[in-house]
CSV table of C-alpha atoms in Angstrom, one decimal:
chain,number,residue,atom,x,y,z
A,11,SER,CA,101.9,-193.7,-11.5
A,12,GLU,CA,101.8,-197.4,-10.9
A,13,TRP,CA,105.5,-197.7,-9.9
A,14,GLY,CA,105.9,-200.8,-7.8
A,15,HIS,CA,102.3,-200.8,-6.6
A,16,ASP,CA,101.5,-204.2,-8.1
A,17,PHE,CA,104.9,-205.5,-9.2
A,18,ARG,CA,106.6,-205.4,-5.8
A,19,PRO,CA,104.5,-204.0,-3.0
A,20,GLU,CA,107.6,-204.2,-0.7
A,21,TYR,CA,109.1,-201.4,-2.8
A,22,MET,CA,106.6,-199.1,-1.2
A,23,GLN,CA,108.3,-199.7,2.2
A,24,ILE,CA,111.9,-198.8,1.1
A,25,GLY,CA,111.5,-195.1,2.1
A,26,GLU,CA,110.6,-196.1,5.6
A,27,LEU,CA,113.6,-198.4,5.9
A,28,LEU,CA,115.9,-195.7,4.7
A,29,GLU,CA,114.6,-193.4,7.4
A,30,GLN,CA,116.0,-195.9,9.9
A,31,LEU,CA,119.4,-195.9,8.2
A,32,PRO,CA,120.6,-192.3,8.3
A,33,GLY,CA,123.5,-191.7,6.0
A,34,ALA,CA,122.7,-194.7,3.8
A,35,ARG,CA,123.7,-194.3,0.2
A,36,VAL,CA,121.0,-195.1,-2.4
A,37,LEU,CA,121.2,-196.1,-6.0
A,38,ALA,CA,117.9,-196.4,-7.8
A,39,CYS,CA,118.2,-197.6,-11.4
A,40,THR,CA,115.5,-197.7,-14.1
A,41,ALA,CA,115.6,-197.9,-17.9
A,42,THR,CA,112.0,-196.8,-18.5
A,43,ALA,CA,110.8,-194.3,-16.0
A,44,THR,CA,109.2,-191.1,-17.2
A,45,PRO,CA,110.0,-187.8,-15.5
A,46,ILE,CA,106.7,-188.1,-13.5
A,47,VAL,CA,107.7,-191.6,-12.4
A,48,ARG,CA,111.2,-190.5,-11.5
A,49,ASP,CA,109.7,-187.8,-9.2
A,50,GLU,CA,107.5,-190.4,-7.6
A,51,ILE,CA,110.4,-192.7,-7.0
A,52,LEU,CA,112.2,-189.9,-5.2
A,53,GLU,CA,109.1,-189.3,-3.1
A,54,ARG,CA,108.6,-192.9,-2.2
A,55,LEU,CA,112.2,-193.3,-1.2
A,56,HIS,CA,111.9,-190.1,0.9
A,57,LEU,CA,114.7,-188.5,-1.1
A,58,PRO,CA,114.7,-184.7,-1.7
A,59,PRO,CA,113.7,-183.5,-5.2
A,60,GLU,CA,117.2,-182.1,-5.7
A,61,THR,CA,118.7,-185.6,-5.5
A,62,PRO,CA,121.1,-185.9,-8.4
A,63,GLN,CA,119.9,-187.9,-11.4
A,64,HIS,CA,122.2,-189.2,-14.1
A,65,LEU,CA,120.2,-189.7,-17.3
A,66,ARG,CA,121.4,-191.5,-20.4
A,67,GLY,CA,119.9,-192.2,-23.8
A,68,PHE,CA,118.3,-195.5,-24.7
A,69,ALA,CA,120.8,-196.3,-27.5
A,70,ARG,CA,122.8,-199.4,-26.6
A,71,PRO,CA,125.2,-200.2,-29.5
A,72,ASN,CA,126.6,-203.2,-27.6
A,73,LEU,CA,123.2,-204.9,-27.8
A,74,ALA,CA,121.8,-206.7,-30.8
A,75,PHE,CA,118.6,-208.5,-31.8
A,76,ARG,CA,118.8,-211.4,-34.2
A,77,VAL,CA,116.0,-213.6,-35.6
A,78,SER,CA,117.0,-217.1,-36.8
A,79,GLU,CA,114.7,-219.6,-38.5
A,80,THR,CA,114.6,-222.9,-36.7
């Protein structure tokens, strides 16, 4: 995937940083990652595949889209 390769090259270095911080807690949030991209994120962060993932649906009833003529 192209996760972070162009958008933020620095993201590719997070895994190396985490290796220097043993015991650091990690929270990685995304609203659009496919299962393949989520696997790559774990790999890039040097996290084990069994790292817990909390997945939710995309429905957000608290958000609305309104078009107004100006």
